[in-house]
PDB file of C-alpha atoms in Angstrom:
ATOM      1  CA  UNK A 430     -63.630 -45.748 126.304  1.00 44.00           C
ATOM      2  CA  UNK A 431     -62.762 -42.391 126.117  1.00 42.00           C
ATOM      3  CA  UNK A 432     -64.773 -41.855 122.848  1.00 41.00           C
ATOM      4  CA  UNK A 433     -67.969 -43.930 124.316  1.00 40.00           C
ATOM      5  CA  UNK A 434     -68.184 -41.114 127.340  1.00 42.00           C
ATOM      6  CA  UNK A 435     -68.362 -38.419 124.858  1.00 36.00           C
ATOM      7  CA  UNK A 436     -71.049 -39.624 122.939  1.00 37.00           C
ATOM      8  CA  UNK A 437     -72.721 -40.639 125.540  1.00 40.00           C
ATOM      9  CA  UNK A 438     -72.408 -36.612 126.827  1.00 38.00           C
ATOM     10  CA  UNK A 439     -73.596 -35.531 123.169  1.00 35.00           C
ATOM     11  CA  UNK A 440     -76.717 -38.014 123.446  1.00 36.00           C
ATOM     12  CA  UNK A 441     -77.900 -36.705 126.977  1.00 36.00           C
ATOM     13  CA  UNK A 442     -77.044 -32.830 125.860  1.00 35.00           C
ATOM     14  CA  UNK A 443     -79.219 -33.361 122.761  1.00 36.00           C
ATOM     15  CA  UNK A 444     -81.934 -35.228 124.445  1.00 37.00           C
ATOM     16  CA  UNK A 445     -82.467 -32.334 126.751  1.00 33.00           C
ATOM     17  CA  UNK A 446     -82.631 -29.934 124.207  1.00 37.00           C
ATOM     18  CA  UNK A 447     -84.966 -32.206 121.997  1.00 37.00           C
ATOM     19  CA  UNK A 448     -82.825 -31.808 118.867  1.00 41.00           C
ATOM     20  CA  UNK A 449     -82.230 -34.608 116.250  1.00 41.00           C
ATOM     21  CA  UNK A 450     -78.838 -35.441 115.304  1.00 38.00           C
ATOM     22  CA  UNK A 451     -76.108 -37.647 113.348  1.00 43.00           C
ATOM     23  CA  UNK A 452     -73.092 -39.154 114.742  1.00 47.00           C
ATOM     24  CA  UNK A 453     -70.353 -40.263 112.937  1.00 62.00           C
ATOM     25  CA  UNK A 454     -69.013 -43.999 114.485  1.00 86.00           C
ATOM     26  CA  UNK A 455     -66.801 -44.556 111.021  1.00 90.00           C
ATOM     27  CA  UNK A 456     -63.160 -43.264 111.069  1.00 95.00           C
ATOM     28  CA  UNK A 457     -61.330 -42.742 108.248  1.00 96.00           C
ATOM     29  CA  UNK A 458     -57.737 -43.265 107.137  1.00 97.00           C
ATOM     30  CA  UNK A 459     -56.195 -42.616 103.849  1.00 97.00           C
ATOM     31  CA  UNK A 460     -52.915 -43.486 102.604  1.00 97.00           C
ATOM     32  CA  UNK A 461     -51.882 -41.505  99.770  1.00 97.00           C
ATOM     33  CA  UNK A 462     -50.631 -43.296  96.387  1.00 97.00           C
ATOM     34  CA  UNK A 463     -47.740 -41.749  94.504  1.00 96.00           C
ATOM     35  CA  UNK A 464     -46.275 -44.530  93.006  1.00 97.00           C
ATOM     36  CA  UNK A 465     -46.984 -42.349  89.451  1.00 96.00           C
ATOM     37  CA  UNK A 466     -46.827 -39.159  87.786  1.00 94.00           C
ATOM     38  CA  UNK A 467     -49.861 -39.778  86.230  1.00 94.00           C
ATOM     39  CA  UNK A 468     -52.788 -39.699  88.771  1.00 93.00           C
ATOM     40  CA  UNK A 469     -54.669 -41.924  86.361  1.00 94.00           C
ATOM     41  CA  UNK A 470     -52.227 -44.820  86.771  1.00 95.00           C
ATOM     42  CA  UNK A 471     -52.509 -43.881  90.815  1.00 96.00           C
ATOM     43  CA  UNK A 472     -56.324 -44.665  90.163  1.00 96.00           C
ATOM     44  CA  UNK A 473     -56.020 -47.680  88.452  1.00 95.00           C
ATOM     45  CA  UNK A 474     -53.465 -49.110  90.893  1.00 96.00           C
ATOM     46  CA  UNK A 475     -55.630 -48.205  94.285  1.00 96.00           C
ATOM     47  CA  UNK A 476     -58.510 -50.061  92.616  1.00 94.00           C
ATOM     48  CA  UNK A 477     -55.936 -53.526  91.846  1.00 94.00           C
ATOM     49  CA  UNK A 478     -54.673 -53.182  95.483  1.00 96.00           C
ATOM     50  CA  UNK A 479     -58.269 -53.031  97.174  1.00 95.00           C
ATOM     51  CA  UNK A 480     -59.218 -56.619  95.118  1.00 95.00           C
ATOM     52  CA  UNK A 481     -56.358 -58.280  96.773  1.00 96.00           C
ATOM     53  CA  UNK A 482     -57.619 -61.444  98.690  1.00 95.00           C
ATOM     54  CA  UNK A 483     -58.019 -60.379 102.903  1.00 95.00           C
ATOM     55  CA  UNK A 484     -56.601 -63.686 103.532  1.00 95.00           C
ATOM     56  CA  UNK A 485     -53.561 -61.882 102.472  1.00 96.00           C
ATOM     57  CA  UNK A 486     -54.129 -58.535 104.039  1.00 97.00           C
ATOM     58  CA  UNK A 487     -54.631 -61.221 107.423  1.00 96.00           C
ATOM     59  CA  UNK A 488     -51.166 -62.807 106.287  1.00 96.00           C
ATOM     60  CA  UNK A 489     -49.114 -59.704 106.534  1.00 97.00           C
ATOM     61  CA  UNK A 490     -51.230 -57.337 109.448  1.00 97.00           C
ATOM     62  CA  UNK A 491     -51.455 -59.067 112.638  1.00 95.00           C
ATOM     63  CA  UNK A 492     -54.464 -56.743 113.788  1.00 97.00           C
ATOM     64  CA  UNK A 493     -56.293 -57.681 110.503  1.00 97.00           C
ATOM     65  CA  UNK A 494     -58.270 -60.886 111.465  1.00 95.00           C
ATOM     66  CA  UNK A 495     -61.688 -62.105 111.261  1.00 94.00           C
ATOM     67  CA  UNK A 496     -63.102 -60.186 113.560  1.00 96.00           C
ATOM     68  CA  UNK A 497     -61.133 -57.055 113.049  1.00 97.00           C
ATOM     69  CA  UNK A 498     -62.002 -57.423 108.812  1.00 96.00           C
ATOM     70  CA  UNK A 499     -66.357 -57.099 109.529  1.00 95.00           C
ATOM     71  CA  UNK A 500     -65.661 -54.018 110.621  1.00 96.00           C
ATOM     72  CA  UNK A 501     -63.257 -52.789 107.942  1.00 97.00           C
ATOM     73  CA  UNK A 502     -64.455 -51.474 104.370  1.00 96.00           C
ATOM     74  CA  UNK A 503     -61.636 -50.944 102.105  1.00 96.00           C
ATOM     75  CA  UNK A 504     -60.927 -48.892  98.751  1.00 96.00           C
ATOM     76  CA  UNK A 505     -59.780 -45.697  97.689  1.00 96.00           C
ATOM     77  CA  UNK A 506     -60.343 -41.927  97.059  1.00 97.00           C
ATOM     78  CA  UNK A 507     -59.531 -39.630  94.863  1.00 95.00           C
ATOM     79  CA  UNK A 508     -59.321 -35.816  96.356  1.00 93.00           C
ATOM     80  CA  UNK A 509     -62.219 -33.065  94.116  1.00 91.00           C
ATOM     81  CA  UNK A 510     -59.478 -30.422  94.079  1.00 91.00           C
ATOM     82  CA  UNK A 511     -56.159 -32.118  93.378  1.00 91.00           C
ATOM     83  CA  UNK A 512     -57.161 -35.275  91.546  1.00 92.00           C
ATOM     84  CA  UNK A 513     -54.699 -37.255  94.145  1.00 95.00           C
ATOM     85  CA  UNK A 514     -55.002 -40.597  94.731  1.00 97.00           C
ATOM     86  CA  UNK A 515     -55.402 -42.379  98.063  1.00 97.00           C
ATOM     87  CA  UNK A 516     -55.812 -45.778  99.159  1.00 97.00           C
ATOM     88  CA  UNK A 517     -58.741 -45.668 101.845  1.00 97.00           C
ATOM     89  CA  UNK A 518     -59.896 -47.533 104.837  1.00 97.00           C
ATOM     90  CA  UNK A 519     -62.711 -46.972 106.650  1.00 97.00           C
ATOM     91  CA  UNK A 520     -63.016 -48.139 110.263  1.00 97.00           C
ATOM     92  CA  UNK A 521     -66.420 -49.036 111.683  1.00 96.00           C
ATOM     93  CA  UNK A 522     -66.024 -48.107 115.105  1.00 95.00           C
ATOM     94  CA  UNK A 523     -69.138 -49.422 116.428  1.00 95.00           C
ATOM     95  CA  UNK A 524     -67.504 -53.182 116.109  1.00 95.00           C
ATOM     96  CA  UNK A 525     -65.782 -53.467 119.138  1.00 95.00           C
ATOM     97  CA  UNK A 526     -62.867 -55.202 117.630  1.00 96.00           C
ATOM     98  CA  UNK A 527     -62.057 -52.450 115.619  1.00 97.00           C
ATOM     99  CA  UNK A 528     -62.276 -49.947 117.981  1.00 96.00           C
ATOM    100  CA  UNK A 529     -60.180 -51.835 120.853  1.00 96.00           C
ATOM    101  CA  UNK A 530     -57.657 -52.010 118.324  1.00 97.00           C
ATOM    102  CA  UNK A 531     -57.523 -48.954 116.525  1.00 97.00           C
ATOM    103  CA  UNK A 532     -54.184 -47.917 116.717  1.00 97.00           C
ATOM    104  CA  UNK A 533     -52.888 -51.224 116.045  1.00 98.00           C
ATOM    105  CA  UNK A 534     -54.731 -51.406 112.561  1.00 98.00           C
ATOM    106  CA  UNK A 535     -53.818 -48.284 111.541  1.00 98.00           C
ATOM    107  CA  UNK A 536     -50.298 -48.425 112.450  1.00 98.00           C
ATOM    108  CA  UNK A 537     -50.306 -51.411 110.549  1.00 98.00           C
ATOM    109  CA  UNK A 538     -52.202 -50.727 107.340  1.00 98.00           C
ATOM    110  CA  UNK A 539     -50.013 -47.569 107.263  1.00 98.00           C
ATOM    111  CA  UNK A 540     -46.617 -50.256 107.049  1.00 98.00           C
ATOM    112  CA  UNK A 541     -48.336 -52.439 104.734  1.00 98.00           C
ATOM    113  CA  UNK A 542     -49.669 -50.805 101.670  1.00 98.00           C
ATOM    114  CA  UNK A 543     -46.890 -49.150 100.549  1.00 97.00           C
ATOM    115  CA  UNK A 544     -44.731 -52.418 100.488  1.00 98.00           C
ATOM    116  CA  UNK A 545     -48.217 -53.489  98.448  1.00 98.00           C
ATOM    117  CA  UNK A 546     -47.309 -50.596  96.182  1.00 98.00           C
ATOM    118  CA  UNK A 547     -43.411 -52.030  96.179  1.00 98.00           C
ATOM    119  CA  UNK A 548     -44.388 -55.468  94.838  1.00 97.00           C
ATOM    120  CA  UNK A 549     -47.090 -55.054  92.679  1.00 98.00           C
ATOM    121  CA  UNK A 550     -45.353 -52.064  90.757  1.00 97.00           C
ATOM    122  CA  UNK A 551     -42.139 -54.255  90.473  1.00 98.00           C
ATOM    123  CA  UNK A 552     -44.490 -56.931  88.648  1.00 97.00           C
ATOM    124  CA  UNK A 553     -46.018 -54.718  86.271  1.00 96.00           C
ATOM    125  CA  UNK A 554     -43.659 -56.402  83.040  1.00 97.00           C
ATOM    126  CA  UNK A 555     -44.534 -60.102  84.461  1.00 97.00           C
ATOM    127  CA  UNK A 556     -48.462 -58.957  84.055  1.00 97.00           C
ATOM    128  CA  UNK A 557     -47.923 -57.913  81.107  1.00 97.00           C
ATOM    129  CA  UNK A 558     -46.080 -61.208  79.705  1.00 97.00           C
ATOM    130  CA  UNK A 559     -49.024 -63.608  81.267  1.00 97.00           C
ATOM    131  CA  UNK A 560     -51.821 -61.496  80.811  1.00 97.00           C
ATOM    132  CA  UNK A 561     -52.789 -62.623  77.004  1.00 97.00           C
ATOM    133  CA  UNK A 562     -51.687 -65.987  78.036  1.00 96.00           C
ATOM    134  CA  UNK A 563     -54.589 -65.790  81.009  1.00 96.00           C
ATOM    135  CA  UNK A 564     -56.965 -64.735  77.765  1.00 96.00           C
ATOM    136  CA  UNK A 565     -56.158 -67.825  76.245  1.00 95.00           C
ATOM    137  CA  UNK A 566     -56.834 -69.624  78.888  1.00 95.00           C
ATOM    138  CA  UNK A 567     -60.208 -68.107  80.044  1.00 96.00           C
ATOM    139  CA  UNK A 568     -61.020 -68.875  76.148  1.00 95.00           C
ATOM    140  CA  UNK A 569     -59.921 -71.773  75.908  1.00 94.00           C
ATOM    141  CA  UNK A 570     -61.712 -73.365  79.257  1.00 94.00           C
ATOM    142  CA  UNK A 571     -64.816 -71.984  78.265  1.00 93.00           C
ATOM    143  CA  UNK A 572     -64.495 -72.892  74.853  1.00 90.00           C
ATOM    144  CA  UNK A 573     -64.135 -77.023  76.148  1.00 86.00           C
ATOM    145  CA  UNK A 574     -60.607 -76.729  74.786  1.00 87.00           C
ATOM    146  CA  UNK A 575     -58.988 -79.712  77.126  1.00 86.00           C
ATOM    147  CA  UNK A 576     -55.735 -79.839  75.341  1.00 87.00           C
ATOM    148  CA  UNK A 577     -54.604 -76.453  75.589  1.00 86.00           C
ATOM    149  CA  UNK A 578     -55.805 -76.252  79.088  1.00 88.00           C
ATOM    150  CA  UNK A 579     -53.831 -79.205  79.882  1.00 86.00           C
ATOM    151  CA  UNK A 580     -50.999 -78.219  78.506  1.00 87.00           C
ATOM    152  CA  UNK A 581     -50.889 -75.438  80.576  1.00 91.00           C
ATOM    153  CA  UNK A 582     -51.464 -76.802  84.094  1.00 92.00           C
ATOM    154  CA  UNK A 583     -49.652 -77.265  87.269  1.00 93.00           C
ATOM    155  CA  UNK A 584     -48.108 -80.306  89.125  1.00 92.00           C
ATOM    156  CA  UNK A 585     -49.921 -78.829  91.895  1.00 91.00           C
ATOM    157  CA  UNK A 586     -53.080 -78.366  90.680  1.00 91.00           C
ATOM    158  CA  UNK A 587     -53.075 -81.966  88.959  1.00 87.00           C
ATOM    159  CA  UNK A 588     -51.739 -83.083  92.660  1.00 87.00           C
ATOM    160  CA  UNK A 589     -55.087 -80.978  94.177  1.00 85.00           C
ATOM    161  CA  UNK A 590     -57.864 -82.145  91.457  1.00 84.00           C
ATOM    162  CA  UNK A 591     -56.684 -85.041  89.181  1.00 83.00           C
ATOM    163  CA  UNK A 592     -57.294 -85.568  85.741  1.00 86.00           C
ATOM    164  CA  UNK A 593     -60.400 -86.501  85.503  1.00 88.00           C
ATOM    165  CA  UNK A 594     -62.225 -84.445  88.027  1.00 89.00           C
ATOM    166  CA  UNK A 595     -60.361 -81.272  86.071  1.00 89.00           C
ATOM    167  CA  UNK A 596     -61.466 -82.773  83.109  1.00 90.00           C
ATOM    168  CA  UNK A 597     -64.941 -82.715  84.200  1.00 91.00           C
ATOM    169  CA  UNK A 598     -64.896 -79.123  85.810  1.00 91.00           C
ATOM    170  CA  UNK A 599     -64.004 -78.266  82.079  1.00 91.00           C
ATOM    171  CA  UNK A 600     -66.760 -80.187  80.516  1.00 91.00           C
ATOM    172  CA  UNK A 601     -68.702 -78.619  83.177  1.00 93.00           C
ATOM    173  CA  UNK A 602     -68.146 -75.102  82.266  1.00 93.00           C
ATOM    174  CA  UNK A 603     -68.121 -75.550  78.196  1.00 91.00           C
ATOM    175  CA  UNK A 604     -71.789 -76.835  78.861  1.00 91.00           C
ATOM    176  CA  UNK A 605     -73.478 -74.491  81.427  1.00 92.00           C
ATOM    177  CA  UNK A 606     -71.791 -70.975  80.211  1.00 92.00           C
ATOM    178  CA  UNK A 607     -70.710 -71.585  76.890  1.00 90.00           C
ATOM    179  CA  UNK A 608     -68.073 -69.829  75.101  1.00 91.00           C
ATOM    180  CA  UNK A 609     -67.332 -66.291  75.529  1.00 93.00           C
ATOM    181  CA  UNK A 610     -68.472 -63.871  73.169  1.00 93.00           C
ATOM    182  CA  UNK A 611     -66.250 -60.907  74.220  1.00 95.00           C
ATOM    183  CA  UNK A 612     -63.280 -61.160  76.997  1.00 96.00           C
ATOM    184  CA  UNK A 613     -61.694 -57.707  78.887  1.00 96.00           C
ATOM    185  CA  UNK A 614     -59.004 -57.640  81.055  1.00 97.00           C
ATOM    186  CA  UNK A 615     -59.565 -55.737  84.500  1.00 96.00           C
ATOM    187  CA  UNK A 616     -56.515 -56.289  87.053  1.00 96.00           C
ATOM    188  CA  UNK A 617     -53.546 -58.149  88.092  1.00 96.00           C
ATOM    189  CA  UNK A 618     -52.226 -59.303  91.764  1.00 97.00           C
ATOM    190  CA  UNK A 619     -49.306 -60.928  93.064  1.00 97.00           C
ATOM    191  CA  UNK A 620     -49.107 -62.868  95.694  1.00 97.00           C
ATOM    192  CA  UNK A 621     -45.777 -63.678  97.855  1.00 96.00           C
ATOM    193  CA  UNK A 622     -45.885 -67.390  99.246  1.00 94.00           C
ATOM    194  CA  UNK A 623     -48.217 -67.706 102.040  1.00 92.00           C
ATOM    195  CA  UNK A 624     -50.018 -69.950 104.163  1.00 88.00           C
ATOM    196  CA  UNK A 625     -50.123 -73.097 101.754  1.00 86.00           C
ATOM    197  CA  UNK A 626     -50.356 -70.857  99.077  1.00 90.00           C
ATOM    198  CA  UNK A 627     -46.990 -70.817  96.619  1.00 94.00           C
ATOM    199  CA  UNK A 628     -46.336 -67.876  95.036  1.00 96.00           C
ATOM    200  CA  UNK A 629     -48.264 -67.222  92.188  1.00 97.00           C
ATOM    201  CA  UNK A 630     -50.081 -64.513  90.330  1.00 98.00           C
ATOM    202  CA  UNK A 631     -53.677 -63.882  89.727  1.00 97.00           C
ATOM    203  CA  UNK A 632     -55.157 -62.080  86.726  1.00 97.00           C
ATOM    204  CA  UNK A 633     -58.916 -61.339  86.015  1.00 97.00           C
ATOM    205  CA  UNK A 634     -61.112 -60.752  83.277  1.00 97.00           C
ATOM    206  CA  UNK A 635     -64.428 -60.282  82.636  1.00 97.00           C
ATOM    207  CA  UNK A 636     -66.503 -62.059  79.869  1.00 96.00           C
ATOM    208  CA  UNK A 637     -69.482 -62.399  78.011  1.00 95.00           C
ATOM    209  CA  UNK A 638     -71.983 -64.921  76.957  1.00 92.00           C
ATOM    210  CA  UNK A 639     -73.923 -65.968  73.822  1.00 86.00           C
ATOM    211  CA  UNK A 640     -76.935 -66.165  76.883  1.00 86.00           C
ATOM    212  CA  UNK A 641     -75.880 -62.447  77.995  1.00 86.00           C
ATOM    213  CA  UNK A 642     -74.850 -63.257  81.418  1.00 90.00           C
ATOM    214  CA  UNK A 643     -71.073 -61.584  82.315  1.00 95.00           C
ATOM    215  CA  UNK A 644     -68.520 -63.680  84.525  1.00 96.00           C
ATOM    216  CA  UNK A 645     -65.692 -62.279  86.150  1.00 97.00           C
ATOM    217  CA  UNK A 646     -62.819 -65.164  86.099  1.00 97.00           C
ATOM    218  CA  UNK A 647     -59.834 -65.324  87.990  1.00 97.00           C
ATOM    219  CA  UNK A 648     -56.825 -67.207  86.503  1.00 97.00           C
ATOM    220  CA  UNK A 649     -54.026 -68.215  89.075  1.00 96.00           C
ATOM    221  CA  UNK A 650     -50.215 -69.084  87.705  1.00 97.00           C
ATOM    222  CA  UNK A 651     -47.725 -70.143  89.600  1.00 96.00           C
ATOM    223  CA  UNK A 652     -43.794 -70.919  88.576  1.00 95.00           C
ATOM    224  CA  UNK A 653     -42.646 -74.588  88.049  1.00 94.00           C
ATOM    225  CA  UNK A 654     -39.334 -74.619  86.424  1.00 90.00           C
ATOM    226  CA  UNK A 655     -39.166 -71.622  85.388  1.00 91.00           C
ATOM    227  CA  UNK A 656     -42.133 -71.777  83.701  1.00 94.00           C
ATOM    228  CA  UNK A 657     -45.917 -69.932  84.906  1.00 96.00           C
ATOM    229  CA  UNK A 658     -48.257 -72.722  85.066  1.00 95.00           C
ATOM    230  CA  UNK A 659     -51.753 -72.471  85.589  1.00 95.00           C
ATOM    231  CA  UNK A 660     -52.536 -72.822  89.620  1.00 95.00           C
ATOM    232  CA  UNK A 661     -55.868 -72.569  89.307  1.00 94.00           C
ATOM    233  CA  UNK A 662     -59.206 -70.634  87.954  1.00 94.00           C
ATOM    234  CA  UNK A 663     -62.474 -69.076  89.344  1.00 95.00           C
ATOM    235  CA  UNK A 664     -65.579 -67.983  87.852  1.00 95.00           C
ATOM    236  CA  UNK A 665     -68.152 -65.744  89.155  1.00 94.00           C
ATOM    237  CA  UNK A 666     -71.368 -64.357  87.577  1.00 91.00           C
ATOM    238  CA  UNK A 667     -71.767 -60.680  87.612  1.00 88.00           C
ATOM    239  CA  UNK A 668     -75.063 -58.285  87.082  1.00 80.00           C
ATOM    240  CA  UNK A 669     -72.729 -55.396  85.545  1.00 67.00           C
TER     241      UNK A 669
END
């Protein structure tokens, strides 16, 4: 309320005067990432933790909800003079939502992301062990490779799609994208049990055609007796 009187002030002064003029209604908050030496890794790790799913951002921040999230923009920044990283969240304060709760958001974000940093540095030698194993994968779908696939899937994801309707998404796939000409890895993510979610990981690459188009595919694992078993995948087409 406070904020809305001032600008309303500003607008009357400058109206009088006849002068044109820029207000700022975004407010900033950065949250600086030191997990590293190496400001590089810093970098790489801000842009992993600003892919992770809102749904789980929601999960773990009471004041991040649907209505609270329109008005949020997430990712990072990295300072012109001292190359340090931070994780960045810019507040849209003309969505009322954000602006009644303010305090509340930032207060949380600022309790959350470094526990973010916490888990998803602890995890860095389990994305490392399944990360050519999600290559294979990604291959091996696209490729129409059933039996490798199948060898690597889930009780829950058989429970979720069947046999035959996973067999079909595969088919699917092998004949309207074709196999991939050229496969890079871009992030990982781990994701604590939530919701009806298990726990599970999430790695994604991005591919190429034989028809040129890109897709950026997510593979999800999850462990079943001690084992990482494939949870689930995603593919999305990309213009980059």
């Amino acid at each position: 309320m406070k904020l809305l009187k001032i600008f309303s002030v500003l607008f009357i002064s400058f109206l009088i005067l006849g002068c044109n003029f820029n207000v700022n209604l975004n407010d900033i908050q950065d949250i600086k990432i030191t997990a590293y030496k190496d400001n590089e890794k810093n970098l790489k790790l801000a842009e992993a933790l600003m892919y992770y799913d809102p749904l789980y951002f929601a999960h773990n921040m009471n004041s991040f909800d649907e209505n609270t999230s329109q008005g949020i923009k997430i990712g990072y920044f990295v300072s012109d003079a001292t190359k340090k990283v931070s994780f960045r969240i810019t507040y849209n304060l003309r969505n009322s939502s954000v602006s009644d709760n303010i305090d509340k958001l930032k207060k949380d974000f600022e309790s959350f992301i470094p526990k973010l940093v916490a888990m998803h540095t602890s995890k860095q030698t389990l994305f490392d062990e399944l990360q050519p194993k999600g290559k294979d994968i990604s291959i091996a779908i696209f490729s129409g490779i059933k039996n490798e696939v199948a060898d690597s899937v889930s009780s829950l994801l058989l429970n979720t799609a069947g046999e035959e309707q996973l067999s079909n998404i595969l088919d699917a796939v092998a004949r309207d994208y074709g196999a991939i000409q050229d496969i890079t890895f871009l992030r990982s993510q781990f994701y604590q049990a939530f919701d009806q979610i298990p726990e599970s990981v999430s790695l994604f690459y991005k591919g190429k055609l034989k028809s040129k188009k890109s897709v950026i595919i997510r593979i999800s694992y999850t462990q079943e007796n001690q084992q990482w078993m494939l949870l689930g995948f995603k593919i999305n087409e990309t213009n980059s």
